[in-house]
Tab-separated table of C-alpha atoms in Angstrom:
chain	number	residue	atom	x	y	z
A	1479	VAL	CA	9.031	-0.850	-8.703
A	1480	ALA	CA	8.896	-2.950	-5.342
A	1481	ASN	CA	12.542	-2.143	-4.627
A	1482	MET	CA	12.172	1.569	-5.228
A	1483	LEU	CA	8.996	1.843	-3.092
A	1484	TRP	CA	10.803	-0.190	-0.427
A	1485	ALA	CA	13.789	2.177	-0.629
A	1486	PHE	CA	11.721	5.216	-0.272
A	1487	ALA	CA	9.961	3.851	2.717
A	1488	ARG	CA	13.211	2.523	4.427
A	1489	LEU	CA	15.076	5.840	3.887
A	1490	GLU	CA	12.011	7.824	4.811
A	1491	VAL	CA	12.328	9.845	1.527
A	1492	GLY	CA	9.233	12.114	1.188
A	1493	ASP	CA	9.091	12.669	-2.542
A	1494	ASP	CA	5.417	12.482	-2.987
A	1495	ALA	CA	5.434	12.915	-6.862
A	1496	ALA	CA	7.768	9.966	-7.276
A	1497	ILE	CA	6.151	7.754	-4.696
A	1498	HIS	CA	2.647	8.293	-6.141
A	1499	ALA	CA	4.073	7.603	-9.752
A	1500	LEU	CA	5.512	4.276	-8.364
A	1501	VAL	CA	2.085	3.406	-6.693
A	1502	ASP	CA	0.244	3.995	-9.795
A	1503	LEU	CA	2.817	1.801	-11.732
A	1504	ALA	CA	2.481	-0.855	-8.866
A	1505	ARG	CA	-1.296	-0.920	-9.187
A	1506	ARG	CA	-1.079	-1.835	-12.836
A	1507	ARG	CA	1.627	-4.568	-12.113
A	1508	THR	CA	0.365	-6.097	-8.899
A	1509	GLU	CA	-0.583	-9.381	-10.404
A	1510	GLU	CA	2.863	-9.769	-12.037
A	1511	PHE	CA	4.850	-9.290	-8.638
A	1512	PRO	CA	6.385	-12.500	-7.254
A	1513	PRO	CA	5.278	-12.954	-3.621
A	1514	GLN	CA	8.383	-11.324	-2.144
A	1515	GLU	CA	8.041	-8.220	-4.273
A	1516	LEU	CA	4.274	-7.895	-3.316
A	1517	ALA	CA	5.101	-8.253	0.327
A	1518	ASN	CA	7.729	-5.510	-0.131
A	1519	VAL	CA	5.163	-3.206	-1.728
A	1520	LEU	CA	2.604	-3.723	0.935
A	1521	TRP	CA	5.362	-3.077	3.631
A	1522	ALA	CA	6.385	0.149	1.863
A	1523	LEU	CA	2.861	1.462	1.493
A	1524	ALA	CA	2.036	0.802	5.061
A	1525	THR	CA	5.439	2.320	6.233
A	1526	LEU	CA	4.633	5.348	4.143
A	1527	GLU	CA	1.130	5.305	5.503
A	1528	ILE	CA	-0.471	5.016	2.142
A	1529	TYR	CA	-3.725	3.166	1.852
A	1530	ASP	CA	-4.335	1.906	-1.694
A	1531	GLN	CA	-7.392	-0.184	-1.996
A	1532	PRO	CA	-6.668	-1.445	-5.468
A	1533	ILE	CA	-3.350	-3.102	-4.434
A	1534	LEU	CA	-4.848	-4.457	-1.179
A	1535	GLY	CA	-7.755	-5.838	-2.977
A	1536	ALA	CA	-5.554	-7.517	-5.631
A	1537	THR	CA	-3.410	-8.849	-2.878
A	1538	GLU	CA	-6.446	-10.337	-1.059
A	1539	LEU	CA	-7.455	-12.101	-4.311
A	1540	ARG	CA	-4.007	-13.592	-4.708
A	1541	MET	CA	-3.725	-14.779	-1.230
A	1542	ALA	CA	-7.216	-16.364	-1.472
A	1543	SER	CA	-6.302	-18.188	-4.687
A	1544	GLY	CA	-3.521	-20.062	-2.926
A	1545	THR	CA	-0.460	-18.121	-4.019
A	1546	GLU	CA	2.507	-19.703	-2.286
A	1547	LEU	CA	4.008	-17.311	0.303
A	1548	SER	CA	6.896	-17.817	2.718
A	1549	ALA	CA	6.397	-17.209	6.321
A	1550	GLN	CA	8.072	-13.869	6.015
A	1551	ASP	CA	5.987	-12.866	3.080
A	1552	VAL	CA	2.757	-13.789	5.067
A	1553	ALA	CA	4.020	-11.675	8.167
A	1554	ASN	CA	4.926	-8.664	6.078
A	1555	THR	CA	1.375	-8.876	4.163
A	1556	LEU	CA	-0.466	-9.271	7.307
A	1557	TRP	CA	1.426	-6.416	8.945
A	1558	ALA	CA	0.536	-4.207	6.003
A	1559	PHE	CA	-3.104	-4.897	6.343
């Protein structure tokens, strides 16, 4: 899911139906993503100009709980907010 969203954003593919289906799936799996994948999802959503409060809220909770993130993960996450 994370890699597919990243690819859509990176390649600037505008398949709204596919993107929104992936966002729906990402919403249900946000807590399962390793930090790198979560950062990629957030980067993709920001790049695609998609504001998704459930994913952002879940990310905020994970960051507040002390989830270990690399410097790059933190930078990508903050950029997405």
